[in-house]
mmCIF file of C-alpha atoms and ligand atoms in Angstrom:
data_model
loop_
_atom_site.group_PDB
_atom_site.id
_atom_site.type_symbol
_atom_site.label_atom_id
_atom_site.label_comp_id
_atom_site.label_asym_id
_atom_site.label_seq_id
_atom_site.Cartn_x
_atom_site.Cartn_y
_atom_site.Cartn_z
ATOM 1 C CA UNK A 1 36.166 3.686 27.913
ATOM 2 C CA UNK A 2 32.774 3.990 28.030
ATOM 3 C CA UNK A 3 30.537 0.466 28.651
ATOM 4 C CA UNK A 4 28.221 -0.342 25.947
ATOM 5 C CA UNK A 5 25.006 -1.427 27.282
ATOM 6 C CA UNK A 6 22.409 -2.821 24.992
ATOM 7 C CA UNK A 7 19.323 -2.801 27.475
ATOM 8 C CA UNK A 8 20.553 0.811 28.412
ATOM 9 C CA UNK A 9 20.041 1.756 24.785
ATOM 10 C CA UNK A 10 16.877 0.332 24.065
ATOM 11 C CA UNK A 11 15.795 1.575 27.477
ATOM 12 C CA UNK A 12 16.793 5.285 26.771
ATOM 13 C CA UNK A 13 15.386 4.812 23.381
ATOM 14 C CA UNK A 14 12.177 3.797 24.277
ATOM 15 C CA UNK A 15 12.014 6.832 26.986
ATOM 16 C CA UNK A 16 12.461 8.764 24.206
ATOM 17 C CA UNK A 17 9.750 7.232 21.902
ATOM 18 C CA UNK A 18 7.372 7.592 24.852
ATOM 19 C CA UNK A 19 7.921 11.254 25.970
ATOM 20 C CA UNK A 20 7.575 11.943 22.123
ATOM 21 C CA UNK A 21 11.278 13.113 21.268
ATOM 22 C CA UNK A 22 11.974 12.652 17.592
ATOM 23 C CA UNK A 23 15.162 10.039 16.761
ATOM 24 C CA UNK A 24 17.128 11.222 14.529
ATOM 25 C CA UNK A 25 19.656 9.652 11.806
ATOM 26 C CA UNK A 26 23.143 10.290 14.141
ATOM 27 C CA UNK A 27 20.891 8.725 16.998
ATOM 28 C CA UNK A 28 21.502 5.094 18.677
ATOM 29 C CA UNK A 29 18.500 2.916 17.066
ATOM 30 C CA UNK A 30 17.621 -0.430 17.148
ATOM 31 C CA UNK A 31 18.190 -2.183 14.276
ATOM 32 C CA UNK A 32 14.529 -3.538 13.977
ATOM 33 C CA UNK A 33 13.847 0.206 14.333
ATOM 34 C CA UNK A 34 15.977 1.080 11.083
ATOM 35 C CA UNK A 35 14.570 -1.854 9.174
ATOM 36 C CA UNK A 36 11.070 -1.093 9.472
ATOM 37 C CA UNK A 37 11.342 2.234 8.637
ATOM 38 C CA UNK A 38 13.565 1.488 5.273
ATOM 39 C CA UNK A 39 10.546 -0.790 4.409
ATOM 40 C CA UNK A 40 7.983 1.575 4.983
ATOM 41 C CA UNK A 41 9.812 5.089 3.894
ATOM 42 C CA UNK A 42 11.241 3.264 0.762
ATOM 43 C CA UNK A 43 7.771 1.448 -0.265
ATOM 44 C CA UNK A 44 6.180 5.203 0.425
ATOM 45 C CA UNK A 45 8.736 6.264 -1.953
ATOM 46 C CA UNK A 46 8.126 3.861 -4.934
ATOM 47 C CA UNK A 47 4.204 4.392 -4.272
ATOM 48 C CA UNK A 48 4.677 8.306 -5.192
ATOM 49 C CA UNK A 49 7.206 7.220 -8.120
ATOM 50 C CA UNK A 50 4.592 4.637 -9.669
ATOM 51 C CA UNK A 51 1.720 6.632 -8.838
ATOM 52 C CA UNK A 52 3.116 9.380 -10.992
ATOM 53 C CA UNK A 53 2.714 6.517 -14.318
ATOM 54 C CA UNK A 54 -1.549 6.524 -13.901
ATOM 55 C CA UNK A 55 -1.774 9.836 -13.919
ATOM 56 C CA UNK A 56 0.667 11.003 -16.512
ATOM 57 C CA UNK A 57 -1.241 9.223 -19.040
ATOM 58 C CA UNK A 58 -3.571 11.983 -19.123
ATOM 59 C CA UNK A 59 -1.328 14.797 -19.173
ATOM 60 C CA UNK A 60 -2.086 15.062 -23.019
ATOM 61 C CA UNK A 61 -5.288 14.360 -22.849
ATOM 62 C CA UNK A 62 -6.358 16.558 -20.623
ATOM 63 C CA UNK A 63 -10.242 18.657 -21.710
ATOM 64 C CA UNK A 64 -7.919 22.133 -21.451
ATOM 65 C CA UNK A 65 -4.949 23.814 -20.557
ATOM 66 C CA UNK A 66 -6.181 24.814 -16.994
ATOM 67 C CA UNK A 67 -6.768 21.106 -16.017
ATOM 68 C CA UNK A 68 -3.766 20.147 -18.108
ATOM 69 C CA UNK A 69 -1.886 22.943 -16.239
ATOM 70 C CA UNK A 70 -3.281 21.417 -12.357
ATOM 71 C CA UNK A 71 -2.705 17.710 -13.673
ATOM 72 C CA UNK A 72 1.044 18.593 -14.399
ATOM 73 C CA UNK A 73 1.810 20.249 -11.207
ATOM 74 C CA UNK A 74 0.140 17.765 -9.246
ATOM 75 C CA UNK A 75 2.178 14.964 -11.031
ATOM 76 C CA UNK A 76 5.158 17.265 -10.410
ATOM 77 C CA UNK A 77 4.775 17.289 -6.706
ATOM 78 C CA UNK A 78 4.257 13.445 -6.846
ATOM 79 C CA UNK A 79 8.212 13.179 -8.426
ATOM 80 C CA UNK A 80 9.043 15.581 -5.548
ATOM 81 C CA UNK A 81 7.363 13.656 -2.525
ATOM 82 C CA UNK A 82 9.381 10.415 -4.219
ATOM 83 C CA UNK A 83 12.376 12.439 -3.626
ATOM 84 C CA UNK A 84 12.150 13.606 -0.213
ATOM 85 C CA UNK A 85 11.592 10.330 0.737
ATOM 86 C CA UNK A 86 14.397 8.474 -0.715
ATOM 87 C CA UNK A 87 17.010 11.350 0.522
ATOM 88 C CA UNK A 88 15.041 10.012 4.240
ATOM 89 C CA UNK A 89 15.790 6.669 3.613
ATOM 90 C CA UNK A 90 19.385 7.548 2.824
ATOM 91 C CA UNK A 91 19.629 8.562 6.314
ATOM 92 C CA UNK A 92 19.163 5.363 7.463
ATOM 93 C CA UNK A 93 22.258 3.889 5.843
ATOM 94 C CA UNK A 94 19.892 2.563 2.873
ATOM 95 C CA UNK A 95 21.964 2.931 -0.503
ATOM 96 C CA UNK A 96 19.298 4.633 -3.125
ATOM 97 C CA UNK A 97 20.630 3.032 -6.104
ATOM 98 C CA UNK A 98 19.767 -0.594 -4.482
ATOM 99 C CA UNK A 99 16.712 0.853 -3.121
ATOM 100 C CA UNK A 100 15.183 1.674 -6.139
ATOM 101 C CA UNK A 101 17.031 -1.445 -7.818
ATOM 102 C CA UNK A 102 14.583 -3.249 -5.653
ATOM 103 C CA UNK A 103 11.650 -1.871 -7.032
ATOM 104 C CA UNK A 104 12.445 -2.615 -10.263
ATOM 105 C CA UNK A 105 13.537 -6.433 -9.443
ATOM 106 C CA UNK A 106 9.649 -6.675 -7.685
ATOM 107 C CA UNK A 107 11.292 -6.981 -4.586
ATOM 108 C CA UNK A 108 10.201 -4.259 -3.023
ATOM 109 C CA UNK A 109 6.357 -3.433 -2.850
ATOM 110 C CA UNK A 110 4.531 0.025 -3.422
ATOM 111 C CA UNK A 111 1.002 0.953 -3.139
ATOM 112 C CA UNK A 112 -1.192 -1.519 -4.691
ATOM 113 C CA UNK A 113 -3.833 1.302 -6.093
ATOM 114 C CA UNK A 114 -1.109 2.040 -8.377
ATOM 115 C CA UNK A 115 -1.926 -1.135 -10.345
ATOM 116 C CA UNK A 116 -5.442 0.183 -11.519
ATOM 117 C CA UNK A 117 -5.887 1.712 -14.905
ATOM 118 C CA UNK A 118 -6.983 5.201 -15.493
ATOM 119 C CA UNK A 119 -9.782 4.533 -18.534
ATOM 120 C CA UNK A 120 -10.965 8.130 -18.663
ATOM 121 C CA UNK A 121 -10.692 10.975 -17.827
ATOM 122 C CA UNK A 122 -13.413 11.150 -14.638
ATOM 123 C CA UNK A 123 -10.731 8.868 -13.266
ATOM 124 C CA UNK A 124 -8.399 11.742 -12.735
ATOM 125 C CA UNK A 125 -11.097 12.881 -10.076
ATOM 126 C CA UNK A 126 -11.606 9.690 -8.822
ATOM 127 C CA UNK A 127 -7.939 9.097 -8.185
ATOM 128 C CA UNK A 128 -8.045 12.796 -6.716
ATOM 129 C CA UNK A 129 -10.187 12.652 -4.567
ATOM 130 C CA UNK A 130 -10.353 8.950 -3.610
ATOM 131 C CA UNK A 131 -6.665 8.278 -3.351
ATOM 132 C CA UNK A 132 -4.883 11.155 -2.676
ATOM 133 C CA UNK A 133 -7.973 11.925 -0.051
ATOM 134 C CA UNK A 134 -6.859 8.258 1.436
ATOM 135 C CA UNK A 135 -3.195 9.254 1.596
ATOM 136 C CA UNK A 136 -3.757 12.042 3.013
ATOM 137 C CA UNK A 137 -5.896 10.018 6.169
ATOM 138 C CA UNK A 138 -3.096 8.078 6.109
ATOM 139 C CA UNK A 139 0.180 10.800 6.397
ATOM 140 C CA UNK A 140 -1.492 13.714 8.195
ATOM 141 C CA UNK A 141 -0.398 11.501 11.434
ATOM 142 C CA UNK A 142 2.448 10.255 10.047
ATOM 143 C CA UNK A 143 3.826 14.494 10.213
ATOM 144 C CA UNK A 144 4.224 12.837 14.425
ATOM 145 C CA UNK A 145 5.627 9.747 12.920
ATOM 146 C CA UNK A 146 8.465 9.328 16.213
ATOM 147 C CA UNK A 147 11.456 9.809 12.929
ATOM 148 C CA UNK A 148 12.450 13.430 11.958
ATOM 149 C CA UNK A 149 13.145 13.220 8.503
ATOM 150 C CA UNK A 150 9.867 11.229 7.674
ATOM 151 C CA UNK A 151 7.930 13.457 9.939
ATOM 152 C CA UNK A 152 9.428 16.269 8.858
ATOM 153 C CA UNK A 153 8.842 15.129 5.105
ATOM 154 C CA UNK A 154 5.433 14.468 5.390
ATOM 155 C CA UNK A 155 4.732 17.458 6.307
ATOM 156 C CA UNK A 156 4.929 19.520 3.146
ATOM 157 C CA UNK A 157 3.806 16.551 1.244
ATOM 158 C CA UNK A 158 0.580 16.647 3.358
ATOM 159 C CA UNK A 159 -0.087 20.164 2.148
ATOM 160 C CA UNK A 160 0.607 19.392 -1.055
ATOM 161 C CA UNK A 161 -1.926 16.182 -1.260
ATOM 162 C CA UNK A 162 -4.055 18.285 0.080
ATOM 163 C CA UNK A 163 -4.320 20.325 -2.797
ATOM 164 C CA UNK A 164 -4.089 17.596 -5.167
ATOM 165 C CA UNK A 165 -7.384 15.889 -3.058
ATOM 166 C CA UNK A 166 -9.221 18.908 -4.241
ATOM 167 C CA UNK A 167 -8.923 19.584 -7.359
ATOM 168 C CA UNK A 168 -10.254 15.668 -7.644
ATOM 169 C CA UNK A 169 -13.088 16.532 -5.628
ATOM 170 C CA UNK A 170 -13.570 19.478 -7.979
ATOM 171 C CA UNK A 171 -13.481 17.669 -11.256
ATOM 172 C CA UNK A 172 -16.036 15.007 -9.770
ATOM 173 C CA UNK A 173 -17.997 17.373 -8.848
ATOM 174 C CA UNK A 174 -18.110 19.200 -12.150
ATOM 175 C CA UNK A 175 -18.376 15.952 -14.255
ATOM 176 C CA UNK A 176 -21.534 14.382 -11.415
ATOM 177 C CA UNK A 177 -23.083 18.399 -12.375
ATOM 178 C CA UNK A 178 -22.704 18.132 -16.171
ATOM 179 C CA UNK A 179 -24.553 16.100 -18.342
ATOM 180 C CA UNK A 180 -26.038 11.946 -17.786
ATOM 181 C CA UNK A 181 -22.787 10.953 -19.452
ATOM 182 C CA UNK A 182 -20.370 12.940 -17.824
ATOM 183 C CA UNK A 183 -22.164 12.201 -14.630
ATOM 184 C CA UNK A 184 -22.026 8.729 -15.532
ATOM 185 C CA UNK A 185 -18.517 8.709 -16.199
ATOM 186 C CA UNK A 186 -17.577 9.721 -12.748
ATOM 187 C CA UNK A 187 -19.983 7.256 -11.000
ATOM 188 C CA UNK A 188 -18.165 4.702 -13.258
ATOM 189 C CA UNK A 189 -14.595 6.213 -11.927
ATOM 190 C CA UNK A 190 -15.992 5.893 -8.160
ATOM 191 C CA UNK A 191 -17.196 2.271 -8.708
ATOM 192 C CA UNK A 192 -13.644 1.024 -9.964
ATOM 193 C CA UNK A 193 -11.606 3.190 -7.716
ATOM 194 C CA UNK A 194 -13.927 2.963 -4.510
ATOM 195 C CA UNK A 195 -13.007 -0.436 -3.336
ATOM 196 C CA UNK A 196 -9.324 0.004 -4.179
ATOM 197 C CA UNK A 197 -8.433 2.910 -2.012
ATOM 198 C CA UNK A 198 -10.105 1.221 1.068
ATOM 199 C CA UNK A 199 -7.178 -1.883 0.109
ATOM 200 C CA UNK A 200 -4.540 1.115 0.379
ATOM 201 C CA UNK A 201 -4.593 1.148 3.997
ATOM 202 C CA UNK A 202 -3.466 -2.323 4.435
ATOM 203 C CA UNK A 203 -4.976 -5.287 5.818
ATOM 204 C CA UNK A 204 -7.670 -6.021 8.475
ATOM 205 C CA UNK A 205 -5.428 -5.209 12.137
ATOM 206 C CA UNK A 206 -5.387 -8.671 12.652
ATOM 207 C CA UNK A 207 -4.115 -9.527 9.867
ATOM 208 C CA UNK A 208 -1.453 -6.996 9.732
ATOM 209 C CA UNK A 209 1.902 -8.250 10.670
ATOM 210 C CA UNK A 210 3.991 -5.116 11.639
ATOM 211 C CA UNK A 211 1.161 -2.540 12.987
ATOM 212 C CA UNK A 212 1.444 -3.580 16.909
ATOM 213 C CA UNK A 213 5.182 -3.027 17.033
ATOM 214 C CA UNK A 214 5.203 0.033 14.204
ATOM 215 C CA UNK A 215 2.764 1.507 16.701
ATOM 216 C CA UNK A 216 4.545 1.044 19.914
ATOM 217 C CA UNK A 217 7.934 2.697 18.287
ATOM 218 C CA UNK A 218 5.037 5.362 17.260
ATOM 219 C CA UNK A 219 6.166 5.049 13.686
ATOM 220 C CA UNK A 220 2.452 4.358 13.031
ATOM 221 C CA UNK A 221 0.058 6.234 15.157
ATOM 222 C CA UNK A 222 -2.827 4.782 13.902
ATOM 223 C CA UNK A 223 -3.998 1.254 12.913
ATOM 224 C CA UNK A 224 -5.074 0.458 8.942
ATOM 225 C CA UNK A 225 -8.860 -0.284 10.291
ATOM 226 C CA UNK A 226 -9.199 3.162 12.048
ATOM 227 C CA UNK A 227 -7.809 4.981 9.372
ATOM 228 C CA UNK A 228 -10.052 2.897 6.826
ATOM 229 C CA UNK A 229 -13.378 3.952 8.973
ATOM 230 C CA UNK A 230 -11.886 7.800 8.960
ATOM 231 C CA UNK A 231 -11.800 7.763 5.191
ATOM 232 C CA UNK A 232 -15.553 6.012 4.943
ATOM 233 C CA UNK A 233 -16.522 8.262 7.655
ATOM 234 C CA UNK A 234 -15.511 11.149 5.777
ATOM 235 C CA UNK A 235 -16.259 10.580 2.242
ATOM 236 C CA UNK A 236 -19.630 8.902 1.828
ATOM 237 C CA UNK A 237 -21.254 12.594 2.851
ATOM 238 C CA UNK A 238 -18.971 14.027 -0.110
ATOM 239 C CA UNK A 239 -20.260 11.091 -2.493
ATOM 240 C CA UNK A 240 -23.929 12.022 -1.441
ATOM 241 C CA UNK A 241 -23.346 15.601 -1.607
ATOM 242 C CA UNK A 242 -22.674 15.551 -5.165
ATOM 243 C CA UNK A 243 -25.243 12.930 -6.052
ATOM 244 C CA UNK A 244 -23.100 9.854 -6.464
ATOM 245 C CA UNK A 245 -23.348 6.741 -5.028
ATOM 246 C CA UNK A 246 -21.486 4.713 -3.495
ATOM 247 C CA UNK A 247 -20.837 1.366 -4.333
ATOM 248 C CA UNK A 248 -21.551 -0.728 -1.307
ATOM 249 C CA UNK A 249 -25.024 -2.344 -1.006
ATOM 250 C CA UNK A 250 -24.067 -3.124 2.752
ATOM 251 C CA UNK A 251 -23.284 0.499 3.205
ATOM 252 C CA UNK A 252 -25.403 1.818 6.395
ATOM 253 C CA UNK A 253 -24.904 4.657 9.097
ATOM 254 C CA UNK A 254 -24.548 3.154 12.712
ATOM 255 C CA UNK A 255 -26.401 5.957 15.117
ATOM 256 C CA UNK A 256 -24.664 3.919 17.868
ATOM 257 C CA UNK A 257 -21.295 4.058 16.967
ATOM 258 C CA UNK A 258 -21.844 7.221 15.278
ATOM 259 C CA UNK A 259 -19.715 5.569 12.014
ATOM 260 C CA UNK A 260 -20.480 3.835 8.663
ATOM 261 C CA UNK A 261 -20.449 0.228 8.428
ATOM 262 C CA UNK A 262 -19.284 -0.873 5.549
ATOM 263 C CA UNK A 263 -19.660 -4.245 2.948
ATOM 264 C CA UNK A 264 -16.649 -6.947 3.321
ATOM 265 C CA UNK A 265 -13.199 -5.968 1.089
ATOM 266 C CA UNK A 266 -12.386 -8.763 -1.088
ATOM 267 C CA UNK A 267 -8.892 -9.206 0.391
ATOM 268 C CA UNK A 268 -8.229 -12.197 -2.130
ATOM 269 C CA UNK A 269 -8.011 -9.397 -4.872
ATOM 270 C CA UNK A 270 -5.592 -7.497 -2.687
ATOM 271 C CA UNK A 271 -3.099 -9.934 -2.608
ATOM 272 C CA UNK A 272 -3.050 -10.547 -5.355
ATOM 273 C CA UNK A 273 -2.816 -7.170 -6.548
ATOM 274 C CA UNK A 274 0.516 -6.947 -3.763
ATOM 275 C CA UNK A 275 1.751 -9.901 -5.244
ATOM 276 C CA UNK A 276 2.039 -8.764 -8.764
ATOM 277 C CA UNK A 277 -1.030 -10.343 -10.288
ATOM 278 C CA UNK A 278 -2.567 -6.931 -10.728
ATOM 279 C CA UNK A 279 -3.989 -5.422 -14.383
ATOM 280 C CA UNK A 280 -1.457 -2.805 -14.531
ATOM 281 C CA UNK A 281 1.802 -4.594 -12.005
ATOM 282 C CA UNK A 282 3.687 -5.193 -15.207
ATOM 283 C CA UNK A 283 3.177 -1.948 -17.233
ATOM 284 C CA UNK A 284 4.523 0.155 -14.222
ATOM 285 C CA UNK A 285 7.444 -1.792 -13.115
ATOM 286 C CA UNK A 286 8.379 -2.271 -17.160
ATOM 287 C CA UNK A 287 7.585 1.967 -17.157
ATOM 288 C CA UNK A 288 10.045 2.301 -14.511
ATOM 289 C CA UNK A 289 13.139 0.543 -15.598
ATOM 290 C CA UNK A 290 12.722 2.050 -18.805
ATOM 291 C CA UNK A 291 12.559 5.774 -17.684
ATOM 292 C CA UNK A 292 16.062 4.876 -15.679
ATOM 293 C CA UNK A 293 17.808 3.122 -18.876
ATOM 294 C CA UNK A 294 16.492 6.298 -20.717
ATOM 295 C CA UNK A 295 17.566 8.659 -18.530
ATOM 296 C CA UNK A 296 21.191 6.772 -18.010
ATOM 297 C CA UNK A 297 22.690 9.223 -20.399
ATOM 298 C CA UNK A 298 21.811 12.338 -18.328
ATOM 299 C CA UNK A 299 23.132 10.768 -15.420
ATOM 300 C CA UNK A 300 26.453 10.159 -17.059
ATOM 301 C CA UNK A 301 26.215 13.655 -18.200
ATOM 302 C CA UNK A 302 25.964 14.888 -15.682
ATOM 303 C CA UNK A 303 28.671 13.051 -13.769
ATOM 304 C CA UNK A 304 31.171 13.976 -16.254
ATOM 305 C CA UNK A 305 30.278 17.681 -15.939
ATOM 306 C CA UNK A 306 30.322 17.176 -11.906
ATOM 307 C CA UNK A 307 33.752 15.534 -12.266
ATOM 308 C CA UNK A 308 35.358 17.835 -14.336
ATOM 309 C CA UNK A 309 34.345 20.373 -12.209
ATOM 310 C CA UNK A 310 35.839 18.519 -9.106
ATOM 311 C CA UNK A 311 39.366 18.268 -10.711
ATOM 312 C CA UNK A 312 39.254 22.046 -11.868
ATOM 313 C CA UNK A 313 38.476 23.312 -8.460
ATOM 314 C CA UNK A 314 41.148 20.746 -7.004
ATOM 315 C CA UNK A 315 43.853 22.297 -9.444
ATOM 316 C CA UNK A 316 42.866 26.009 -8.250
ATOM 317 C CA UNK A 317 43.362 24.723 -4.960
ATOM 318 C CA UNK A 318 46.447 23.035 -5.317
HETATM 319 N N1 BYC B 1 -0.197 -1.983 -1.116
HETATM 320 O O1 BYC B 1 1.531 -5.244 8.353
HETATM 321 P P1 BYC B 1 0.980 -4.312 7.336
HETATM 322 C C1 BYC B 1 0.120 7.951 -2.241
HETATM 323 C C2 BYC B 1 1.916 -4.718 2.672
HETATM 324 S S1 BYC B 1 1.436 7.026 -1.828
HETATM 325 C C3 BYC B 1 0.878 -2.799 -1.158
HETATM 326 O O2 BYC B 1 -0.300 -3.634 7.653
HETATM 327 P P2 BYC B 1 2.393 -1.775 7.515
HETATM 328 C C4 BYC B 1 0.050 8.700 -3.494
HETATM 329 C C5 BYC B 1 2.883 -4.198 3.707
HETATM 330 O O3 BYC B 1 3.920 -3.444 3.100
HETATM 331 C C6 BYC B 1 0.630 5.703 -0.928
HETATM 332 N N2 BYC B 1 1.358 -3.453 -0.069
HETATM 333 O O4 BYC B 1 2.115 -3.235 6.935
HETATM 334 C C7 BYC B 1 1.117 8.774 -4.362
HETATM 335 C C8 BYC B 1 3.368 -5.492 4.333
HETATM 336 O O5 BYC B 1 4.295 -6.164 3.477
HETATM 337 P P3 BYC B 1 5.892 -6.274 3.840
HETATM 338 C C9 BYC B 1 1.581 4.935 -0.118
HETATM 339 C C10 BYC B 1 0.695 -3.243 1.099
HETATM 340 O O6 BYC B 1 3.630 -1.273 6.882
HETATM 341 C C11 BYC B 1 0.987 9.399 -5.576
HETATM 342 C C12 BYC B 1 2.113 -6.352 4.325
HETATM 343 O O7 BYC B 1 1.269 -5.804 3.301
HETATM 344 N N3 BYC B 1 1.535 5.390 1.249
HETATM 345 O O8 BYC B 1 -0.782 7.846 -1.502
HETATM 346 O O9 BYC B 1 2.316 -1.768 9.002
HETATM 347 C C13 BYC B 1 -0.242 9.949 -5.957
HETATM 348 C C14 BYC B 1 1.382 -6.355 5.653
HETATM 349 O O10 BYC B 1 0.815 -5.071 5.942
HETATM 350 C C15 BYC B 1 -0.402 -2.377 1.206
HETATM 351 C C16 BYC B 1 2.437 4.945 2.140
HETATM 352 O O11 BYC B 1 3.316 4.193 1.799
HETATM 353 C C17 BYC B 1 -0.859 -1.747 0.038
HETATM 354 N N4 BYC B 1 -1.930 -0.931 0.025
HETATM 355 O O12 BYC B 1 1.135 -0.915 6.993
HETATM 356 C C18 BYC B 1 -1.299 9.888 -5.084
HETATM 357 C C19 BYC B 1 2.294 5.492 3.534
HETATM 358 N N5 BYC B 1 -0.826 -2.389 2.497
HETATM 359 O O13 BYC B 1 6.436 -4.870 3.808
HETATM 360 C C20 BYC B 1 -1.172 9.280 -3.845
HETATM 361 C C21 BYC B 1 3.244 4.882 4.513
HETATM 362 C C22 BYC B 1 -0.012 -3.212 3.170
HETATM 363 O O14 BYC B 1 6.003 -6.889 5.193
HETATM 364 N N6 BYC B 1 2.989 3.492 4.756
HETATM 365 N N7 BYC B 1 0.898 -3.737 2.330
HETATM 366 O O15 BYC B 1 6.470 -7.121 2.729
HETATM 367 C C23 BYC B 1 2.128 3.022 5.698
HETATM 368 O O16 BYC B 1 1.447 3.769 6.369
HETATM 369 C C24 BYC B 1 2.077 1.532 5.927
HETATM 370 O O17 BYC B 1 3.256 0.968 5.378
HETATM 371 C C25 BYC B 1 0.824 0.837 5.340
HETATM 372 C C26 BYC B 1 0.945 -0.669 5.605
HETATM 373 C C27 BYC B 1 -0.427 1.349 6.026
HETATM 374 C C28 BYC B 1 0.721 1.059 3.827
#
């Protein structure tokens, strides 16, 4: 029989990691591996889940039936990303029923920008734009992630955010172009969701616990601060472009560096948004175990109809 060696594993593991060869679920792993990933892949899961809840409250309310038309796909494609990832965290053992249990018991954590209202309708853009343009800073790299199914995942969910950062850019850009209020509705959506979507890329690297290691097992390729810069980087020229401003007195280009600097993030606020001390924490979690008591019926439905199925085919066979 062949001898199992536990350095040999990690060892050919790691050569693996380094010469960029994706792991995949039938693969020897170690367990530290697995874990981190069910945290991360299953917490990206809940964030698309809950992040469907702040937009979906303006499905109805949408000005017309071309942005209500966008705003439904684009929550549509948030249900699918949830799904993709949860059928990835499957393949790392991870039972989906206890996953998503977890979310509901606020054991598990998801995005904390999902804990934000949406008080008009400018905030559809903001959220657009802002949040889905931060996500997208934030999985473009993950498509190398060193884990097939996640990389492999994020890939059509990339394109996908990509369209849905658009059509946010487009609708702030209409409202900052129509008249003082409108344009004053969208600088009020940038000043509540500005601050927010800088939080979503975690804390300050040295405060963040897992990046060192998630990097070295390239399940991370880049830390939170250097994706944070990218995304102030990138949008302040949109924000100016349009004629909005952003809202960060400390706010200043760096010729040097060639980057913005940008005011302190009140990190006390983030906690205690992760913690569940946010405005909205209790609304989406309560919105989430409701839709899966409501929906228990289909599920049993469609059980039943799977089962009966099963035994016909079984008799046919027999
Ligand atoms: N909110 O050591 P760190 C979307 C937690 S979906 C809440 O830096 P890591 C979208 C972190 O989990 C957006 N918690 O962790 C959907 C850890 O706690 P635990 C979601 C946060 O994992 C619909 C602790 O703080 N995207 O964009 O190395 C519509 C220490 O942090 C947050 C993803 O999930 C936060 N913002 O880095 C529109 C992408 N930040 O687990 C848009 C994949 C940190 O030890 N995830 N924490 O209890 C990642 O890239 C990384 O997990 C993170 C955090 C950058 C988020």
């Amino acid at each position: 029989m062949k001898e199992f060696n536990i350095d040999e594993l990690n060892r050919k593991f790691q050569e693996k990691i380094d010469n960029d060869i994706k792991i995949e679920p039938k693969d020897w792993m170690p367990d530290d591996y697995r874990q981190t990933l069910i945290r991360q892949i299953s917490q990206h899961a809940h964030s698309e889940v809950v992040g469907m809840l702040p937009e979906g409250n303006w499905i109805t309310r949408a000005p017309n039936l071309r942005r209500k038309a966008v705003l439904l796909a684009k929550v549509q494609d948030e249900a699918g990303h949830g799904l993709y990832l949860y059928s990835a965290v499957e393949t790392l053992g991870a039972d989906r029923e206890q996953t998503i249990d977890d979310l509901h018991s606020g054991k598990a954590k998801y995005s904390s920008i999902f804990n934000y209202p949406t008080l008009t309708w400018a905030d559809m853009g903001a959220v657009g734009w802002l949040v889905d343009g931060a996500a997208i800073m934030n999985q473009v790299p993950l498509c190398r992630c060193s884990y097939g199914p996640y990389a492999r995942a994020m890939v059509r969910v990339c394109k996908e955010e990509s369209f849905h950062q658009r059509q946010g850019f487009e609708i702030m850009m209409k409202l900052a172009a129509g008249t003082p209020e409108q344009k004053a509705m969208a600088q009020d959506a940038l000043n509540r969701f500005w601050w927010p979507a800088l939080m979503m890329f975690g804390p300050n690297d040295a405060e963040s616990k897992h990046t060192q290691q998630s990097m070295d097992w390239k399940i991370k390729r880049h830390t939170n601060d250097e994706l944070r810069q990218q995304m102030v980087d990138i949008t302040v020229p949109q924000a100016e472009m349009i004629g909005l401003t952003i809202p960060d007195p400390d706010l200043k280009w760096n010729e040097e560096t060639g980057h913005y600097e940008y005011g302190e993030i009140d990190w006390d606020e983030f906690w205690q948004v992760v913690k569940g001390n946010g405005p909205c924490n209790k609304d989406r979690i309560d919105a989430r175990r409701k839709a899966k008591e409501d929906g228990l019926w289909v599920r049993q439905a469609a059980n039943a109809h799977a089962e009966k199925r099963r035994a016909r085919n079984a008799k046919k066979a027999s």
